[in-house]
Amino acid sequence: MAALGGRGPVAAALLRWGPAPGLRPVPRRYRYKEKWAATAPRIPCTRLALHHFDMSYSVQLKDLWPSVRAGLLCEQKYGALLNNFSADDYVSQELELMNATDFVSEGSKKAQQGAAAEEVRREESRSQEGPGKIRTVMQTEAVTQAEMSPPLRASISSNIKCYTYPRGDITRFRPARQDSLGLLDYYLMDAASLLPVLALNVQRGDLVLDLCAAPGGKTLALLQTGLCGHLAANDISISRTKRLYSILNSYIPKDIRETVSVTSYDGRDWEQLEGDTFHKVLVDVPCTTDRHSVMEEENNIFHKRRTKERQMLPMLQLQLLMAGILATKPGGEVVYSTCSLSSLQNECVIERAVDIAETQFNISVHVEDLSHFRMLFQDTFSFFTDCRLGELVLPHLTANFGPMYFCKLRRV
């Protein structure tokens, strides 16, 4: 009995001859208390992002949010940025045969028509006055409004060509192909990403800084203008800078690449390196990348480990914008952009930067009017009409570009 562990005569009998009729042994797996998971089930980052956006954007966008939400959760639409350095000259005709149109060219035509109509209105106002007549109040207001309207003709670079399919057409572009020189014929990108570049309005010989350049789409677009005297392309991430190098090597000839300097500095410290230097600065800051956040788990800013990083985004964005302003020459221009719908990352950053520039650096910064972009590109993009400052492209099922916020500042 000692060999049976001291269980006693009854237990020994049960083990030797089996259980009594009607009495079965308790299964071993129930003898120990149930184990509980040490951690709660992981909620996907995409679901966390969508919940966050539902809470904030339903208040910000109100009745527009359901349609914007549907756009974010559906396949993104792309544009084909033509490579002006490619030897293939048939690409435009090929895309036009597929019913794609160059939205930049269409906007440029509208700008020219608007400028011509504006000039006609001015001439009519002058002729109605007659010699020696005094302007009426209404005439004065009409002329003043015409004189103060945004410079439509100068705001569009006709050198940039980007083809998109019409609203509601979800046709996909073929992959880019190499020409006889080994350069790819076009670059597929969110067409709304070109709007900050167009707003920058690069002029011939301008010294241009792309402060947060990687992965390289906007840098490539800046080079397509053919107007940059020198382009400084910077990004703090060395791995993303490698992607930028890859883009430049795939699309840009060697002699043009030599006019580009690629660096990996912390953009927040740029004014210490080259302050008051550039005519034009593009500040395309890190943000919540709303579309990526609701669609992709990989590298998602809503991961639990990146909570602090996400909360600090507006501060980082402000610091980068201030560095961009300080890197600009007096009279130079800065375009700030994000791919987020958040007003905290958009208008609020602009307002804070303007205030800091004035109070701490004695720099006057003027926010430019970009409302004419809505008129020029309303056939291609869906714009939010209630931005306090700058312009915002909203995702929409019929024109599923964006989100893309951009605002132009001029250092006085």
XYZ file of C-alpha atoms in Angstrom:
412
model
C 0.000 0.000 0.000
C 2.886 2.301 0.591
C 3.696 1.963 -3.100
C 0.285 3.449 -3.922
C 1.246 6.715 -2.307
C -0.652 6.226 0.932
C -4.041 6.608 -0.728
C -5.705 4.073 1.638
C -7.531 0.752 1.085
C -10.497 2.202 -0.841
C -8.304 4.030 -3.318
C -6.141 0.993 -3.738
C -9.152 -1.158 -4.505
C -10.444 1.259 -7.095
C -7.096 1.350 -8.834
C -6.790 -2.458 -8.744
C -10.269 -3.554 -9.788
C -11.661 -0.417 -11.470
C -14.430 1.878 -10.383
C -17.602 0.704 -8.759
C -20.702 0.547 -10.980
C -22.005 4.070 -11.733
C -18.804 5.728 -10.506
C -16.263 6.914 -13.107
C -12.902 8.606 -12.480
C -12.692 12.325 -13.102
C -10.840 13.007 -16.402
C -7.321 14.198 -15.699
C -7.695 17.462 -17.703
C -10.337 18.718 -15.262
C -8.286 18.102 -12.148
C -6.436 21.401 -12.456
C -7.973 24.859 -12.628
C -8.329 26.460 -16.035
C -5.415 28.609 -17.303
C -6.071 32.180 -18.481
C -4.237 34.090 -21.213
C -1.596 36.430 -19.854
C -2.430 39.129 -22.464
C -5.641 40.366 -24.046
C -6.268 39.552 -27.737
C -4.450 42.008 -30.024
C -6.757 44.420 -31.852
C -5.540 45.101 -35.416
C -3.917 48.499 -35.901
C -6.192 49.173 -38.842
C -9.255 48.748 -36.631
C -7.794 51.052 -33.995
C -7.092 53.663 -36.661
C -10.587 53.446 -38.094
C -12.131 53.767 -34.634
C -9.981 56.832 -33.937
C -10.981 58.404 -37.257
C -14.656 57.626 -36.669
C -14.491 59.523 -33.392
C -12.602 62.580 -34.686
C -13.452 62.978 -38.365
C -17.193 62.488 -37.893
C -17.035 65.721 -35.859
C -14.655 67.534 -38.210
C -16.211 66.508 -41.539
C -19.773 65.940 -40.304
C -22.025 64.609 -43.098
C -19.064 64.159 -45.439
C -17.364 61.561 -43.262
C -19.361 58.456 -44.413
C -18.380 58.990 -48.062
C -14.783 59.853 -47.146
C -14.631 56.761 -44.940
C -15.838 54.571 -47.807
C -13.163 56.070 -50.049
C -10.402 55.397 -47.520
C -11.426 51.748 -47.281
C -11.490 51.192 -51.046
C -8.699 50.856 -53.575
C -6.770 54.056 -54.124
C -6.728 55.743 -57.517
C -3.422 56.620 -59.174
C -2.055 59.039 -61.710
C 0.804 58.523 -64.165
C 3.456 61.247 -63.854
C 5.197 61.328 -67.226
C 8.968 61.261 -67.222
C 10.078 64.213 -69.349
C 13.575 62.719 -69.512
C 12.396 59.487 -71.127
C 13.245 58.908 -74.800
C 9.779 57.455 -75.473
C 7.529 60.136 -76.952
C 4.518 57.916 -77.630
C 3.402 57.488 -74.010
C 1.077 60.514 -74.042
C -0.723 59.245 -77.145
C -0.970 55.757 -75.660
C -2.589 57.058 -72.462
C -4.942 59.376 -74.328
C -6.144 56.452 -76.439
C -7.038 54.741 -73.155
C -9.209 57.767 -72.228
C -6.735 59.207 -69.706
C -6.214 62.984 -69.602
C -3.420 65.217 -68.351
C -5.128 66.963 -65.438
C -2.294 69.515 -65.114
C -2.691 70.588 -68.725
C -6.466 70.847 -68.304
C -5.986 73.013 -65.227
C -3.488 75.193 -67.077
C -6.033 75.769 -69.859
C -8.617 76.786 -67.281
C -6.092 79.155 -65.713
C -5.392 80.832 -69.034
C -9.096 81.142 -69.781
C -9.681 82.582 -66.327
C -6.853 85.090 -66.749
C -8.227 86.152 -70.142
C -11.745 86.578 -68.748
C -10.310 88.553 -65.837
C -8.545 90.902 -68.253
C -11.784 91.387 -70.220
C -13.627 92.304 -67.026
C -10.977 94.864 -66.185
C -11.176 96.419 -69.638
C -14.960 96.585 -69.426
C -14.733 98.260 -66.024
C -12.330 100.864 -67.403
C -14.439 101.538 -70.509
C -17.616 101.962 -68.448
C -15.930 104.672 -66.433
C -15.298 106.792 -69.516
C -12.878 109.755 -69.660
C -13.140 111.994 -66.664
C -15.778 109.891 -64.933
C -15.491 108.803 -61.321
C -15.713 105.130 -60.462
C -18.866 104.008 -58.760
C -18.571 101.955 -55.587
C -19.595 98.760 -57.419
C -17.062 99.341 -60.205
C -14.312 99.958 -57.682
C -15.171 96.733 -55.812
C -15.241 94.724 -59.075
C -11.830 95.976 -60.183
C -10.333 95.510 -56.721
C -11.621 91.934 -56.586
C -10.169 91.192 -60.025
C -6.836 92.709 -59.088
C -6.641 90.712 -55.854
C -7.691 87.334 -57.307
C -4.998 84.613 -57.253
C -2.548 84.701 -60.182
C -4.035 81.816 -62.126
C -1.674 81.887 -65.078
C 1.502 81.760 -62.987
C 0.352 79.047 -60.614
C 0.563 76.064 -62.977
C 3.733 74.513 -64.380
C 2.950 73.233 -67.857
C 6.138 71.129 -67.794
C 4.569 68.637 -65.383
C 2.312 66.106 -67.080
C 0.200 63.679 -65.059
C -2.499 61.503 -66.613
C -5.562 60.314 -64.724
C -8.684 58.425 -65.718
C -12.057 60.228 -65.515
C -14.203 60.250 -62.396
C -15.745 56.851 -61.805
C -13.242 55.085 -64.075
C -11.211 52.624 -61.995
C -8.971 51.403 -64.831
C -5.449 50.610 -63.677
C -2.347 51.867 -65.444
C 0.089 49.323 -66.827
C 3.443 49.039 -65.008
C 6.109 51.532 -66.080
C 8.451 50.430 -68.876
C 12.076 51.260 -69.608
C 13.049 53.242 -72.685
C 16.153 52.776 -74.826
C 18.195 54.712 -72.242
C 17.054 52.519 -69.371
C 14.782 55.208 -67.870
C 11.192 54.413 -66.875
C 8.485 56.175 -68.879
C 6.212 57.231 -65.995
C 5.823 57.115 -62.233
C 2.588 55.912 -60.635
C 1.541 58.012 -57.648
C -1.465 59.529 -55.924
C -2.178 62.377 -58.346
C -3.184 64.631 -55.419
C 0.456 64.482 -54.279
C 1.331 66.727 -57.220
C -0.774 69.609 -55.913
C 1.813 70.743 -53.292
C 4.463 70.764 -56.042
C 2.223 72.809 -58.335
C 1.461 75.187 -55.462
C 5.191 75.708 -54.881
C 5.357 77.251 -58.370
C 9.090 76.754 -58.991
C 10.658 79.397 -61.236
C 13.754 79.027 -63.404
C 16.970 78.983 -61.371
C 15.251 78.617 -57.988
C 17.174 76.982 -55.168
C 14.716 74.371 -53.874
C 14.681 72.302 -50.682
C 12.577 69.164 -50.255
C 12.933 68.794 -46.490
C 11.262 65.370 -46.075
C 11.906 63.972 -49.538
C 11.652 60.165 -49.318
C 10.326 58.043 -50.892
C 10.770 60.492 -53.765
C 7.541 61.125 -55.682
C 7.444 64.877 -55.051
C 11.216 65.161 -55.577
C 10.760 63.518 -58.965
C 7.916 65.920 -59.787
C 10.082 68.923 -58.859
C 12.741 67.718 -61.279
C 10.137 67.282 -64.024
C 9.598 71.051 -64.017
C 13.117 71.461 -65.431
C 13.374 74.753 -63.546
C 15.320 73.973 -60.374
C 18.707 75.674 -60.251
C 19.625 73.254 -57.474
C 17.493 70.775 -55.549
C 18.379 69.644 -52.019
C 16.506 66.442 -51.165
C 16.691 65.496 -47.492
C 15.201 62.752 -45.336
C 16.205 61.675 -41.845
C 15.670 57.979 -42.634
C 18.668 56.366 -44.314
C 16.590 53.393 -45.470
C 14.017 55.716 -47.070
C 16.853 57.739 -48.611
C 17.962 54.557 -50.376
C 14.493 54.387 -51.922
C 14.931 58.018 -53.030
C 18.257 57.155 -54.706
C 16.530 54.271 -56.473
C 13.822 56.577 -57.845
C 16.375 59.101 -59.093
C 18.454 56.400 -60.783
C 15.379 54.907 -62.461
C 13.980 58.170 -63.855
C 16.636 60.886 -64.033
C 19.699 61.078 -66.347
C 23.086 61.287 -64.693
C 23.755 64.921 -65.685
C 20.475 66.036 -64.074
C 21.091 63.922 -60.959
C 24.257 65.923 -60.416
C 22.119 69.008 -59.721
C 20.491 67.152 -56.800
C 22.103 66.775 -53.379
C 20.644 63.968 -51.249
C 21.205 64.128 -47.473
C 19.984 62.372 -44.326
C 19.927 65.134 -41.726
C 17.296 65.724 -39.080
C 15.098 68.235 -40.879
C 14.351 70.053 -37.617
C 17.954 71.298 -37.550
C 18.118 72.426 -41.171
C 18.161 76.159 -40.443
C 21.447 75.601 -38.560
C 22.941 74.147 -41.751
C 21.573 76.442 -44.442
C 19.320 79.168 -43.080
C 17.922 81.958 -45.275
C 19.114 80.096 -48.387
C 16.282 78.737 -50.538
C 13.740 80.370 -52.825
C 11.268 77.498 -52.420
C 10.907 74.876 -49.674
C 8.597 71.856 -49.659
C 7.787 70.470 -46.188
C 5.894 67.205 -46.692
C 5.848 66.105 -43.071
C 5.383 62.687 -41.440
C 1.735 62.266 -40.433
C -0.858 59.624 -39.573
C -1.003 58.653 -43.287
C -4.726 58.052 -42.924
C -5.243 55.775 -45.920
C -2.290 53.542 -45.014
C -3.415 53.430 -41.369
C -6.821 51.924 -42.182
C -5.537 49.532 -44.859
C -2.110 48.174 -43.855
C -0.880 46.543 -40.639
C 2.799 46.887 -41.538
C 4.513 50.061 -40.304
C 1.226 51.360 -38.906
C 1.443 54.502 -36.724
C -1.476 53.174 -34.645
C 0.536 50.235 -33.335
C 0.556 50.186 -29.544
C 4.341 50.639 -29.464
C 4.018 53.858 -31.512
C 1.388 55.586 -29.384
C 3.796 58.206 -28.040
C 5.190 58.819 -31.530
C 1.676 59.402 -32.861
C 0.797 61.775 -30.038
C 3.925 63.825 -30.714
C 3.281 64.192 -34.452
C 1.882 67.763 -34.327
C 4.973 68.921 -32.402
C 7.297 67.239 -34.921
C 5.341 68.758 -37.802
C 5.560 72.214 -36.246
C 9.309 71.890 -35.754
C 9.818 70.800 -39.362
C 7.665 73.630 -40.705
C 9.570 76.168 -38.627
C 12.855 74.776 -39.969
C 11.477 75.156 -43.488
C 10.470 78.770 -42.868
C 13.885 79.614 -41.422
C 15.631 77.934 -44.362
C 13.760 80.193 -46.796
C 15.097 83.502 -48.055
C 13.050 86.630 -47.295
C 10.462 86.723 -50.057
C 10.722 82.953 -50.510
C 7.854 80.496 -50.264
C 7.112 77.336 -48.281
C 4.488 74.688 -49.029
C 3.453 72.500 -46.100
C 1.653 69.227 -46.843
C 0.340 66.071 -45.193
C -1.662 63.033 -46.292
C -3.958 63.357 -43.274
C -7.462 64.752 -42.798
C -6.682 65.922 -39.261
C -7.042 69.646 -38.632
C -4.640 69.215 -35.690
C -1.949 68.184 -38.166
C -2.994 70.677 -40.813
C -4.461 74.132 -40.078
C -3.467 74.106 -36.409
C 0.194 73.536 -37.291
C 0.061 76.413 -39.799
C -1.510 78.796 -37.283
C 1.025 77.919 -34.596
C 3.987 78.288 -36.983
C 2.857 81.729 -38.157
C 2.536 82.836 -34.534
C 5.953 81.467 -33.494
C 7.681 82.992 -36.526
C 6.298 86.403 -35.561
C 6.776 86.298 -31.790
C 10.054 84.370 -31.453
C 11.911 85.126 -34.710
C 10.390 88.467 -35.745
C 9.558 86.959 -39.148
C 6.312 87.900 -40.850
C 4.723 84.979 -42.698
C 1.752 85.396 -45.017
C -0.621 82.497 -45.761
C -1.331 82.474 -49.509
C -4.773 81.959 -51.019
C -4.963 78.653 -52.903
C -8.722 78.597 -53.434
C -8.226 78.793 -57.208
C -6.897 75.203 -57.084
C -10.459 74.101 -56.334
C -11.707 75.759 -59.503
C -8.863 74.488 -61.666
C -8.935 70.849 -60.542
C -12.504 70.232 -59.418
C -13.037 67.836 -62.333
C -10.279 65.565 -61.008
C -10.362 65.896 -57.209
C -12.937 66.333 -54.452
C -12.019 69.302 -52.259
C -13.115 70.145 -48.730
C -14.585 73.640 -48.877
C -14.368 74.488 -45.168
C -10.596 74.608 -44.592
C -9.611 77.665 -42.572
C -6.202 77.720 -44.245
C -4.897 75.877 -47.289
C -6.716 73.206 -49.296
C -7.680 69.600 -48.561
C -8.398 66.836 -51.090
C -10.949 64.332 -49.770
C -11.091 60.673 -50.841
C -14.291 59.910 -52.748
C -15.417 56.726 -54.462
C -15.650 58.466 -57.849
C -12.300 60.255 -57.442
C -10.415 58.209 -54.890
C -7.299 60.347 -54.475
C -5.918 61.721 -51.239
C -6.263 62.664 -48.528
C -3.841 65.487 -49.290
C -3.576 68.760 -47.397
C -1.385 71.604 -48.642
C -0.878 75.207 -47.597
C 1.444 77.873 -49.018
C 3.333 80.388 -46.878
C 5.355 83.375 -48.028
C 8.114 84.781 -45.881
C 7.757 88.559 -46.027
